[in-house]
């Protein structure tokens, strides 16, 4: 059976408290496995207002109803309201995910700070941010994290080297390039190792190979606008030809307002013959293969503003 890996990013305080439990119930209903990646420090979502000057920001906001999905209160954290400490106040919610049988890993310490600054920062700043999240994870779960998925698919060379120091065997920190409609641009894309500063890293990268819902909603293809009523069919068309995939979803979206769409996807993927798995399952499936090594690279994707870690073509 082809594997479809479900990677869940919990970016915010509200997403951790409301979206995550909803997703646990939905995944359990369909006997689907998944990996939950947690933001473990403060929720400074309100600082996203600084993105108004980034190309494509207003277009994305108008398409995806940010206020509706995230809530006005969340958008005020760090601006007009104090930023809640997610790991300190939501530890029981995270432990409940583990107790329900799901893999848990590290997303970041402070999602907004990481996404906005990591590419320009040096080794000391990067190591401090990552050490905070890894220490907090260990206190919450009683063991060190086994996996990592970068906030906003943003990393720098020091961050990848830090994963090596932590002994992280597999992570999902980047993307595979997509065509405008969300189809994979390179059918060879998938698990790989990175070459950073002339060194091939041991950590296996499991890149996201499908578009996210917020990258597609509100866009038109062939004269048809993608809405909550038809977007699941569009994504299922992308997975109609069986191959392994990684799909990233968000506790703030698929765990709340967009849950009915995600349920349609779960039903559709099962009908297509996919085994719905966690990152640890996918890693077990590929770890003994001869995987390509690619250089560290960044690029933009249709439907999302700004560059992110992107799988380069293997040489």
Short mmCIF file of C-alpha atoms in Angstrom, two decimals:
data_model
loop_
_atom_site.label_atom_id
_atom_site.label_comp_id
_atom_site.label_asym_id
_atom_site.label_seq_id
_atom_site.Cartn_x
_atom_site.Cartn_y
_atom_site.Cartn_z
CA UNK A 1 0.00 0.00 0.00
CA UNK A 2 1.24 3.52 -0.72
CA UNK A 3 1.84 5.58 2.41
CA UNK A 4 0.23 8.93 3.06
CA UNK A 5 1.96 10.55 6.00
CA UNK A 6 -0.11 13.00 8.04
CA UNK A 7 1.96 15.78 9.62
CA UNK A 8 0.05 18.14 11.92
CA UNK A 9 1.47 21.54 12.85
CA UNK A 10 0.07 23.05 16.05
CA UNK A 11 1.11 26.69 15.77
CA UNK A 12 -0.99 28.45 18.40
CA UNK A 13 -2.45 28.32 21.89
CA UNK A 14 -5.99 28.00 20.55
CA UNK A 15 -4.98 25.37 18.01
CA UNK A 16 -3.35 23.27 20.73
CA UNK A 17 -6.33 23.47 23.09
CA UNK A 18 -9.15 23.15 20.55
CA UNK A 19 -7.90 21.94 17.19
CA UNK A 20 -5.57 19.22 18.45
CA UNK A 21 -8.22 17.32 20.49
CA UNK A 22 -10.64 17.57 17.55
CA UNK A 23 -8.04 16.02 15.25
CA UNK A 24 -7.27 13.23 17.71
CA UNK A 25 -10.96 12.30 17.71
CA UNK A 26 -11.25 12.49 13.93
CA UNK A 27 -8.09 10.48 13.26
CA UNK A 28 -9.12 7.85 15.80
CA UNK A 29 -12.50 7.51 14.08
CA UNK A 30 -10.74 6.49 10.86
CA UNK A 31 -7.94 4.55 12.57
CA UNK A 32 -5.41 6.87 10.97
CA UNK A 33 -1.99 7.51 12.42
CA UNK A 34 -0.34 10.94 12.35
CA UNK A 35 2.48 13.02 13.82
CA UNK A 36 1.66 16.09 15.91
CA UNK A 37 4.34 18.79 15.98
CA UNK A 38 4.00 21.31 18.79
CA UNK A 39 4.98 24.93 19.31
CA UNK A 40 6.33 24.85 22.85
CA UNK A 41 6.93 28.48 23.84
CA UNK A 42 4.94 31.68 23.51
CA UNK A 43 2.17 32.40 21.02
CA UNK A 44 3.06 35.70 19.32
CA UNK A 45 0.65 35.22 16.42
CA UNK A 46 -0.19 38.93 16.53
CA UNK A 47 3.29 39.74 15.31
CA UNK A 48 2.20 38.36 11.94
CA UNK A 49 0.82 41.84 11.30
CA UNK A 50 4.37 42.73 10.28
CA UNK A 51 3.87 40.55 7.21
CA UNK A 52 1.56 43.11 5.61
CA UNK A 53 4.51 44.36 3.58
CA UNK A 54 5.33 40.92 2.16
CA UNK A 55 4.26 40.21 -1.44
CA UNK A 56 1.13 38.07 -1.57
CA UNK A 57 0.13 38.59 2.07
CA UNK A 58 -3.14 40.46 1.46
CA UNK A 59 -4.08 38.04 -1.31
CA UNK A 60 -3.67 35.06 1.02
CA UNK A 61 -5.55 36.78 3.87
CA UNK A 62 -8.49 37.52 1.60
CA UNK A 63 -8.58 33.93 0.32
CA UNK A 64 -8.26 32.06 3.61
CA UNK A 65 -10.27 34.19 6.09
CA UNK A 66 -7.48 34.41 8.66
CA UNK A 67 -9.66 36.07 11.31
CA UNK A 68 -12.37 33.42 10.91
CA UNK A 69 -9.96 30.50 11.25
CA UNK A 70 -7.55 31.81 13.87
CA UNK A 71 -9.91 34.04 15.85
CA UNK A 72 -9.48 37.72 16.65
CA UNK A 73 -8.11 36.96 20.13
CA UNK A 74 -5.28 34.84 18.70
CA UNK A 75 -4.39 37.63 16.28
CA UNK A 76 -3.99 39.98 19.25
CA UNK A 77 -1.48 37.80 21.14
CA UNK A 78 1.77 39.69 21.53
CA UNK A 79 0.17 42.95 20.36
CA UNK A 80 -2.83 43.95 22.49
CA UNK A 81 -2.92 40.79 24.63
CA UNK A 82 -0.10 38.98 26.48
CA UNK A 83 1.40 36.06 24.56
CA UNK A 84 0.37 32.80 26.29
CA UNK A 85 3.06 30.23 27.01
CA UNK A 86 1.73 27.20 25.11
CA UNK A 87 4.01 24.54 26.55
CA UNK A 88 3.49 25.75 30.10
CA UNK A 89 -0.31 25.96 29.93
CA UNK A 90 -1.14 23.18 27.45
CA UNK A 91 1.11 20.33 28.59
CA UNK A 92 -1.86 18.11 29.46
CA UNK A 93 -3.31 18.57 25.97
CA UNK A 94 -0.01 17.44 24.43
CA UNK A 95 0.32 14.47 26.77
CA UNK A 96 -3.22 13.42 25.84
CA UNK A 97 -2.11 13.17 22.20
CA UNK A 98 0.71 10.82 23.17
CA UNK A 99 -1.61 8.83 25.41
CA UNK A 100 -4.00 8.40 22.46
CA UNK A 101 -1.20 6.65 20.58
CA UNK A 102 0.02 9.41 18.28
CA UNK A 103 3.62 10.39 17.59
CA UNK A 104 4.62 13.79 18.98
CA UNK A 105 7.52 15.99 17.95
CA UNK A 106 8.90 19.52 17.94
CA UNK A 107 7.59 22.27 15.70
CA UNK A 108 9.37 25.23 17.28
CA UNK A 109 9.71 27.35 20.42
CA UNK A 110 7.98 30.52 19.18
CA UNK A 111 6.37 30.03 15.75
CA UNK A 112 6.27 33.69 14.81
CA UNK A 113 9.81 34.47 15.95
CA UNK A 114 11.24 31.43 14.19
CA UNK A 115 9.41 31.91 10.92
CA UNK A 116 10.25 35.59 10.68
CA UNK A 117 13.91 35.52 11.75
CA UNK A 118 15.64 32.15 11.47
CA UNK A 119 16.98 32.56 7.95
CA UNK A 120 18.91 35.70 8.94
CA UNK A 121 20.18 34.54 12.34
CA UNK A 122 23.42 32.90 13.40
CA UNK A 123 24.43 29.75 15.21
CA UNK A 124 24.07 31.04 18.79
CA UNK A 125 20.53 32.41 18.35
CA UNK A 126 19.46 29.28 16.47
CA UNK A 127 20.87 26.88 19.05
CA UNK A 128 19.18 28.79 21.90
CA UNK A 129 15.75 28.68 20.24
CA UNK A 130 16.05 24.98 19.48
CA UNK A 131 17.43 24.06 22.90
CA UNK A 132 14.46 25.77 24.55
CA UNK A 133 11.97 23.74 22.53
CA UNK A 134 13.83 20.47 23.00
CA UNK A 135 14.17 21.01 26.76
CA UNK A 136 10.48 21.91 27.10
CA UNK A 137 9.44 18.86 25.06
CA UNK A 138 11.56 16.61 27.28
CA UNK A 139 9.97 18.04 30.44
CA UNK A 140 6.45 17.55 29.06
CA UNK A 141 6.88 14.06 27.65
CA UNK A 142 9.61 12.64 29.88
CA UNK A 143 11.85 11.84 26.92
CA UNK A 144 13.73 13.65 24.19
CA UNK A 145 11.95 14.31 20.90
CA UNK A 146 12.59 11.97 17.99
CA UNK A 147 11.43 14.21 15.16
CA UNK A 148 11.09 17.82 14.04
CA UNK A 149 9.11 19.85 11.52
CA UNK A 150 10.15 23.46 10.97
CA UNK A 151 7.69 26.31 11.48
CA UNK A 152 6.79 27.83 8.12
CA UNK A 153 9.27 25.45 6.49
CA UNK A 154 11.99 27.89 7.58
CA UNK A 155 15.46 26.74 8.63
CA UNK A 156 19.08 27.79 8.30
CA UNK A 157 22.31 25.76 8.06
CA UNK A 158 22.88 26.02 11.83
CA UNK A 159 19.41 24.61 12.51
CA UNK A 160 20.04 21.54 10.38
CA UNK A 161 23.38 21.00 12.08
CA UNK A 162 21.65 21.33 15.47
CA UNK A 163 19.27 18.52 14.51
CA UNK A 164 22.35 16.34 14.03
CA UNK A 165 23.63 17.26 17.49
CA UNK A 166 20.26 16.31 18.96
CA UNK A 167 20.39 12.95 17.17
CA UNK A 168 17.19 13.54 15.20
CA UNK A 169 16.99 10.68 12.69
CA UNK A 170 14.16 12.07 10.55
CA UNK A 171 12.38 15.37 10.08
CA UNK A 172 10.00 17.14 7.74
CA UNK A 173 11.42 20.64 7.43
CA UNK A 174 10.85 21.42 3.77
CA UNK A 175 8.69 21.06 0.70
CA UNK A 176 8.77 19.44 -2.71
CA UNK A 177 8.20 21.81 -5.62
CA UNK A 178 4.62 21.92 -6.92
CA UNK A 179 3.01 23.02 -10.16
CA UNK A 180 0.46 25.82 -10.04
CA UNK A 181 -2.43 23.39 -9.44
CA UNK A 182 -0.61 21.59 -6.62
CA UNK A 183 0.68 18.61 -8.60
CA UNK A 184 4.22 17.44 -7.90
CA UNK A 185 6.63 19.12 -10.30
CA UNK A 186 9.15 16.27 -9.96
CA UNK A 187 7.87 12.73 -9.48
CA UNK A 188 11.25 11.76 -8.03
CA UNK A 189 10.74 14.11 -5.08
CA UNK A 190 10.53 12.57 -1.65
CA UNK A 191 12.80 11.34 1.15
CA UNK A 192 16.35 12.62 0.90
CA UNK A 193 19.38 13.74 2.84
CA UNK A 194 20.76 17.26 2.84
CA UNK A 195 24.25 18.48 2.17
CA UNK A 196 24.97 21.48 4.38
CA UNK A 197 28.31 23.30 4.47
CA UNK A 198 29.90 20.50 2.48
CA UNK A 199 28.70 17.77 4.85
CA UNK A 200 26.02 15.15 4.17
CA UNK A 201 23.70 15.06 7.18
CA UNK A 202 22.43 11.79 8.63
CA UNK A 203 18.91 13.10 9.29
CA UNK A 204 16.45 11.93 6.62
CA UNK A 205 14.15 14.66 5.35
CA UNK A 206 10.55 13.69 4.56
CA UNK A 207 9.33 16.73 2.61
CA UNK A 208 5.70 17.75 2.25
CA UNK A 209 4.65 16.65 -1.25
CA UNK A 210 1.07 17.95 -1.40
CA UNK A 211 -0.34 21.48 -1.23
CA UNK A 212 -1.97 22.67 1.98
CA UNK A 213 -5.62 23.68 2.07
CA UNK A 214 -4.78 27.34 2.63
CA UNK A 215 -2.57 27.33 -0.46
CA UNK A 216 -5.48 26.21 -2.65
CA UNK A 217 -8.67 27.68 -1.20
CA UNK A 218 -9.99 30.60 -3.21
CA UNK A 219 -7.76 29.99 -6.22
CA UNK A 220 -9.17 29.04 -9.63
CA UNK A 221 -8.06 26.32 -12.03
CA UNK A 222 -9.67 25.80 -15.41
CA UNK A 223 -12.21 28.46 -14.57
CA UNK A 224 -13.32 26.69 -11.40
CA UNK A 225 -12.72 28.33 -8.01
CA UNK A 226 -11.73 26.00 -5.21
CA UNK A 227 -14.12 26.27 -2.26
CA UNK A 228 -14.82 24.14 0.83
CA UNK A 229 -17.34 22.27 -1.34
CA UNK A 230 -14.90 21.05 -4.02
CA UNK A 231 -11.35 21.33 -2.67
CA UNK A 232 -11.23 17.77 -1.33
CA UNK A 233 -12.00 16.42 -4.81
CA UNK A 234 -9.16 18.52 -6.24
CA UNK A 235 -6.62 17.13 -3.74
CA UNK A 236 -7.87 13.59 -4.20
CA UNK A 237 -7.29 13.98 -7.93
CA UNK A 238 -3.65 14.80 -7.08
CA UNK A 239 -3.33 11.51 -5.14
CA UNK A 240 -5.27 9.34 -7.61
CA UNK A 241 -2.04 7.80 -8.95
CA UNK A 242 -0.61 5.87 -6.00
CA UNK A 243 2.73 6.96 -4.57
CA UNK A 244 3.99 7.90 -1.13
CA UNK A 245 3.03 11.40 0.03
CA UNK A 246 3.37 13.74 3.01
CA UNK A 247 0.43 16.05 3.74
CA UNK A 248 0.80 18.94 6.19
CA UNK A 249 -2.29 20.14 8.01
CA UNK A 250 -2.80 22.66 10.77
CA UNK A 251 -4.58 22.31 14.09
CA UNK A 252 -5.97 25.81 13.54
CA UNK A 253 -7.57 24.91 10.18
CA UNK A 254 -8.31 21.21 9.68
CA UNK A 255 -8.76 20.88 13.45
CA UNK A 256 -11.52 23.48 13.45
CA UNK A 257 -13.45 25.15 10.60
CA UNK A 258 -11.94 22.96 7.88
CA UNK A 259 -12.44 19.65 9.71
CA UNK A 260 -15.24 18.53 7.32
CA UNK A 261 -12.82 18.88 4.38
CA UNK A 262 -10.18 16.85 6.18
CA UNK A 263 -12.73 14.14 6.93
CA UNK A 264 -13.55 13.96 3.20
CA UNK A 265 -9.83 13.57 2.50
CA UNK A 266 -9.47 10.78 5.06
CA UNK A 267 -12.39 8.93 3.47
CA UNK A 268 -11.04 9.52 -0.02
CA UNK A 269 -7.50 8.43 0.74
CA UNK A 270 -8.72 5.24 2.35
CA UNK A 271 -10.85 4.55 -0.74
CA UNK A 272 -7.77 5.16 -2.91
CA UNK A 273 -5.89 2.48 -0.96
CA UNK A 274 -3.53 4.63 1.09
CA UNK A 275 -2.18 3.61 4.47
CA UNK A 276 -2.49 6.74 6.64
CA UNK A 277 0.65 6.85 8.76
CA UNK A 278 2.88 8.93 11.03
CA UNK A 279 6.34 10.23 10.20
CA UNK A 280 7.92 7.44 12.24
CA UNK A 281 6.18 4.87 10.03
CA UNK A 282 7.36 6.54 6.83
CA UNK A 283 10.91 6.76 8.20
CA UNK A 284 10.86 3.06 9.05
CA UNK A 285 9.74 2.37 5.48
CA UNK A 286 12.59 4.33 3.80
CA UNK A 287 15.51 4.40 6.24
CA UNK A 288 17.37 1.49 4.66
CA UNK A 289 17.01 2.75 1.10
CA UNK A 290 19.72 4.46 -0.91
CA UNK A 291 18.36 8.01 -0.73
CA UNK A 292 19.49 10.98 -2.82
CA UNK A 293 21.59 13.75 -1.30
CA UNK A 294 20.63 17.28 -2.32
CA UNK A 295 21.98 20.76 -1.49
CA UNK A 296 20.16 23.12 0.83
CA UNK A 297 17.83 25.30 -1.26
CA UNK A 298 14.96 27.79 -0.97
CA UNK A 299 12.13 28.62 -3.36
CA UNK A 300 8.57 29.94 -3.47
CA UNK A 301 5.43 27.84 -3.95
CA UNK A 302 2.16 28.80 -5.67
CA UNK A 303 -0.38 30.07 -3.16
CA UNK A 304 2.11 30.89 -0.40
CA UNK A 305 4.12 34.07 0.09
CA UNK A 306 7.86 34.03 0.65
CA UNK A 307 10.60 31.47 0.14
CA UNK A 308 10.85 28.24 2.12
CA UNK A 309 13.09 25.20 2.29
CA UNK A 310 12.65 23.38 -1.00
CA UNK A 311 13.95 20.01 -2.16
CA UNK A 312 16.50 20.61 -4.90
CA UNK A 313 16.99 18.20 -7.77
CA UNK A 314 19.47 15.45 -6.96
CA UNK A 315 22.69 15.40 -8.93
#
